[in-house]
mmCIF file of C-alpha atoms in Angstrom:
data_model
loop_
_atom_site.group_PDB
_atom_site.id
_atom_site.type_symbol
_atom_site.label_atom_id
_atom_site.label_comp_id
_atom_site.label_asym_id
_atom_site.label_seq_id
_atom_site.Cartn_x
_atom_site.Cartn_y
_atom_site.Cartn_z
ATOM 1 C CA UNK O 1 -19.322 -30.565 27.750
ATOM 2 C CA UNK O 2 -17.039 -27.683 26.880
ATOM 3 C CA UNK O 3 -17.118 -25.896 23.607
ATOM 4 C CA UNK O 4 -13.883 -24.287 22.504
ATOM 5 C CA UNK O 5 -13.836 -21.715 19.709
ATOM 6 C CA UNK O 6 -10.578 -21.184 17.852
ATOM 7 C CA UNK O 7 -9.887 -18.144 15.726
ATOM 8 C CA UNK O 8 -9.165 -18.898 12.100
ATOM 9 C CA UNK O 9 -6.326 -16.972 10.567
ATOM 10 C CA UNK O 10 -6.954 -15.900 7.003
ATOM 11 C CA UNK O 11 -4.021 -15.695 4.634
ATOM 12 C CA UNK O 12 -3.244 -12.229 3.276
ATOM 13 C CA UNK O 13 -4.043 -11.416 -0.326
ATOM 14 C CA UNK O 14 -1.287 -11.849 -2.901
ATOM 15 C CA UNK O 15 0.803 -8.772 -3.757
ATOM 16 C CA UNK O 16 0.376 -7.289 -7.237
ATOM 17 C CA UNK O 17 3.628 -6.824 -9.189
ATOM 18 C CA UNK O 18 4.085 -3.362 -10.726
ATOM 19 C CA UNK O 19 7.617 -3.180 -12.139
ATOM 20 C CA UNK O 20 9.723 -4.374 -13.881
ATOM 21 C CA UNK O 21 7.179 -5.650 -16.387
ATOM 22 C CA UNK O 22 7.327 -8.952 -18.242
ATOM 23 C CA UNK O 23 9.989 -8.919 -20.954
ATOM 24 C CA UNK O 24 11.772 -5.787 -19.689
ATOM 25 C CA UNK O 25 15.519 -5.590 -20.461
ATOM 26 C CA UNK O 26 17.517 -4.616 -17.366
ATOM 27 C CA UNK O 27 20.765 -3.116 -18.629
ATOM 28 C CA UNK O 28 23.604 -3.539 -16.135
ATOM 29 C CA UNK O 29 21.778 -6.060 -13.902
ATOM 30 C CA UNK O 30 20.278 -3.506 -11.492
ATOM 31 C CA UNK O 31 16.724 -2.306 -11.028
ATOM 32 C CA UNK O 32 14.084 -1.285 -8.526
ATOM 33 C CA UNK O 33 11.275 -3.756 -7.920
ATOM 34 C CA UNK O 34 7.832 -2.364 -7.002
ATOM 35 C CA UNK O 35 4.625 -4.086 -5.978
ATOM 36 C CA UNK O 36 1.257 -3.350 -4.415
ATOM 37 C CA UNK O 37 1.141 -4.722 -0.865
ATOM 38 C CA UNK O 38 -0.965 -7.730 0.053
ATOM 39 C CA UNK O 39 -3.884 -7.080 2.443
ATOM 40 C CA UNK O 40 -4.654 -9.009 5.628
ATOM 41 C CA UNK O 41 -8.328 -9.209 6.690
ATOM 42 C CA UNK O 42 -7.330 -10.147 10.242
ATOM 43 C CA UNK O 43 -5.195 -7.022 10.613
ATOM 44 C CA UNK O 44 -1.995 -8.997 11.159
ATOM 45 C CA UNK O 45 1.340 -7.333 10.445
ATOM 46 C CA UNK O 46 2.668 -8.227 6.998
ATOM 47 C CA UNK O 47 6.117 -8.698 5.627
ATOM 48 C CA UNK O 48 6.926 -9.125 1.954
ATOM 49 C CA UNK O 49 9.537 -11.489 0.570
ATOM 50 C CA UNK O 50 10.988 -10.591 -2.830
ATOM 51 C CA UNK O 51 12.328 -13.638 -4.683
ATOM 52 C CA UNK O 52 14.547 -13.501 -7.779
ATOM 53 C CA UNK O 53 15.011 -16.688 -9.794
ATOM 54 C CA UNK O 54 17.463 -17.800 -12.492
ATOM 55 C CA UNK O 55 17.957 -21.229 -14.051
ATOM 56 C CA UNK O 56 14.997 -22.660 -12.102
ATOM 57 C CA UNK O 57 16.238 -21.755 -8.633
ATOM 58 C CA UNK O 58 15.978 -18.850 -6.199
ATOM 59 C CA UNK O 59 19.141 -16.739 -6.426
ATOM 60 C CA UNK O 60 18.204 -13.805 -4.139
ATOM 61 C CA UNK O 61 15.650 -13.350 -1.352
ATOM 62 C CA UNK O 62 14.892 -10.068 0.413
ATOM 63 C CA UNK O 63 12.564 -10.029 3.442
ATOM 64 C CA UNK O 64 11.082 -6.558 3.790
ATOM 65 C CA UNK O 65 8.747 -5.440 6.587
ATOM 66 C CA UNK O 66 6.227 -2.877 5.408
ATOM 67 C CA UNK O 67 8.084 -2.129 2.157
ATOM 68 C CA UNK O 68 6.581 -2.198 -1.316
ATOM 69 C CA UNK O 69 9.827 -1.765 -3.247
ATOM 70 C CA UNK O 70 13.452 -2.803 -3.229
ATOM 71 C CA UNK O 71 16.402 -1.445 -5.239
ATOM 72 C CA UNK O 72 19.330 -3.676 -6.138
ATOM 73 C CA UNK O 73 22.659 -1.998 -5.350
ATOM 74 C CA UNK O 74 26.321 -2.957 -5.313
ATOM 75 C CA UNK O 75 28.211 -5.697 -7.083
ATOM 76 C CA UNK O 76 26.947 -8.365 -4.659
ATOM 77 C CA UNK O 77 23.365 -7.751 -5.841
ATOM 78 C CA UNK O 78 24.132 -7.387 -9.595
ATOM 79 C CA UNK O 79 22.197 -9.973 -11.576
ATOM 80 C CA UNK O 80 23.874 -12.290 -14.057
ATOM 81 C CA UNK O 81 22.826 -12.160 -17.724
ATOM 82 C CA UNK O 82 19.795 -14.206 -18.701
ATOM 83 C CA UNK O 83 16.067 -14.443 -17.976
ATOM 84 C CA UNK O 84 15.100 -13.682 -14.393
ATOM 85 C CA UNK O 85 11.596 -14.425 -13.064
ATOM 86 C CA UNK O 86 10.563 -12.619 -9.885
ATOM 87 C CA UNK O 87 7.667 -12.774 -7.435
ATOM 88 C CA UNK O 88 6.660 -11.400 -4.035
ATOM 89 C CA UNK O 89 5.218 -13.366 -1.135
ATOM 90 C CA UNK O 90 3.015 -11.663 1.526
ATOM 91 C CA UNK O 91 3.306 -13.350 4.950
ATOM 92 C CA UNK O 92 1.328 -12.365 8.046
ATOM 93 C CA UNK O 93 2.554 -12.514 11.639
ATOM 94 C CA UNK O 94 0.729 -15.852 12.110
ATOM 95 C CA UNK O 95 2.675 -17.495 9.255
ATOM 96 C CA UNK O 96 -0.116 -17.542 6.653
ATOM 97 C CA UNK O 97 0.974 -16.390 3.218
ATOM 98 C CA UNK O 98 0.046 -15.917 -0.420
ATOM 99 C CA UNK O 99 2.331 -15.368 -3.411
ATOM 100 C CA UNK O 100 2.009 -13.110 -6.425
ATOM 101 C CA UNK O 101 2.143 -14.467 -9.928
ATOM 102 C CA UNK O 102 5.642 -14.467 -11.401
ATOM 103 C CA UNK O 103 6.969 -12.053 -14.007
ATOM 104 C CA UNK O 104 10.209 -12.391 -15.929
ATOM 105 C CA UNK O 105 12.675 -9.785 -17.190
ATOM 106 C CA UNK O 106 15.932 -10.266 -19.057
ATOM 107 C CA UNK O 107 19.437 -9.113 -18.138
ATOM 108 C CA UNK O 108 21.427 -8.767 -21.396
ATOM 109 C CA UNK O 109 25.150 -9.589 -21.417
ATOM 110 C CA UNK O 110 27.381 -6.695 -20.431
ATOM 111 C CA UNK O 111 29.641 -5.370 -23.158
ATOM 112 C CA UNK O 112 33.134 -4.819 -21.839
ATOM 113 C CA UNK O 113 35.041 -2.105 -23.702
ATOM 114 C CA UNK O 114 38.813 -2.492 -23.947
ATOM 115 C CA UNK O 115 40.796 0.009 -21.902
ATOM 116 C CA UNK O 116 41.953 3.129 -23.745
ATOM 117 C CA UNK O 117 45.703 3.039 -24.355
ATOM 118 C CA UNK O 118 47.642 6.260 -23.906
ATOM 119 C CA UNK O 119 50.057 7.074 -26.737
ATOM 120 C CA UNK O 120 53.723 6.854 -25.726
ATOM 121 C CA UNK O 121 55.228 10.162 -24.734
ATOM 122 C CA UNK O 122 58.149 11.611 -26.707
ATOM 123 C CA UNK O 123 61.646 11.315 -25.275
ATOM 124 C CA UNK O 124 61.760 15.048 -24.546
ATOM 125 C CA UNK O 125 58.717 14.814 -22.311
ATOM 126 C CA UNK O 126 56.651 17.189 -24.439
ATOM 127 C CA UNK O 127 53.559 15.927 -26.151
ATOM 128 C CA UNK O 128 52.911 17.398 -29.577
ATOM 129 C CA UNK O 129 50.299 16.924 -32.189
ATOM 130 C CA UNK O 130 51.368 16.083 -35.731
ATOM 131 C CA UNK O 131 52.306 19.209 -37.700
ATOM 132 C CA UNK O 132 52.120 21.525 -34.689
ATOM 133 C CA UNK O 133 55.902 21.917 -34.369
ATOM 134 C CA UNK O 134 56.570 23.134 -37.947
ATOM 135 C CA UNK O 135 55.845 26.875 -37.360
ATOM 136 C CA UNK O 136 57.787 26.830 -34.105
ATOM 137 C CA UNK O 137 60.774 25.186 -35.805
ATOM 138 C CA UNK O 138 60.763 27.821 -38.555
ATOM 139 C CA UNK O 139 60.845 30.683 -36.037
ATOM 140 C CA UNK O 140 63.564 28.948 -34.051
ATOM 141 C CA UNK O 141 65.749 28.419 -37.153
ATOM 142 C CA UNK O 142 65.189 32.023 -38.214
ATOM 143 C CA UNK O 143 66.231 33.436 -34.843
ATOM 144 C CA UNK O 144 69.300 31.290 -34.473
ATOM 145 C CA UNK O 145 70.675 31.660 -37.979
ATOM 146 C CA UNK O 146 73.259 34.416 -38.634
ATOM 147 C CA UNK O 147 71.825 37.423 -40.375
ATOM 148 C CA UNK O 148 73.376 38.318 -43.742
ATOM 149 C CA UNK O 149 75.519 41.367 -43.433
ATOM 150 C CA UNK O 150 75.050 44.263 -45.799
ATOM 151 C CA UNK O 151 78.103 45.541 -47.523
ATOM 152 C CA UNK O 152 78.913 49.091 -46.887
ATOM 153 C CA UNK O 153 80.669 51.171 -49.625
ATOM 154 C CA UNK O 154 84.219 51.195 -49.142
ATOM 155 C CA UNK O 155 84.377 47.723 -47.618
ATOM 156 C CA UNK O 156 86.013 45.257 -49.871
#
């Protein structure tokens, strides 16, 4: 009779979510996610999987070895407006895992401002502000107008 002993792999502990907190408003659809790492009693190497959900489905997944944060960057990672639950899964090198509880933040709709229109330029190519040309015009008229001549005695 042979007795065989098999090692039992314990699942790591669930990560603890730090930020963003429940109910946070994420302006612009970007943020940094932070969590406290799960712990593995067997000493196995851990990786964390950040999951972002919208409308009841996973929309983004980031697998991160040894990391306890992830920052969203670039248009491809911008989140759409609406509620967005998130959670982090800790998985050991043997495949055992545990998942944090979920938290939800909200991405408000982006407000698009209309483009600023430049005023049309004048036909002469010089931009002026209203009323700024009046003193210049007075000096110009004064310089270009003929000066009255004084009469000298004897001239008639």
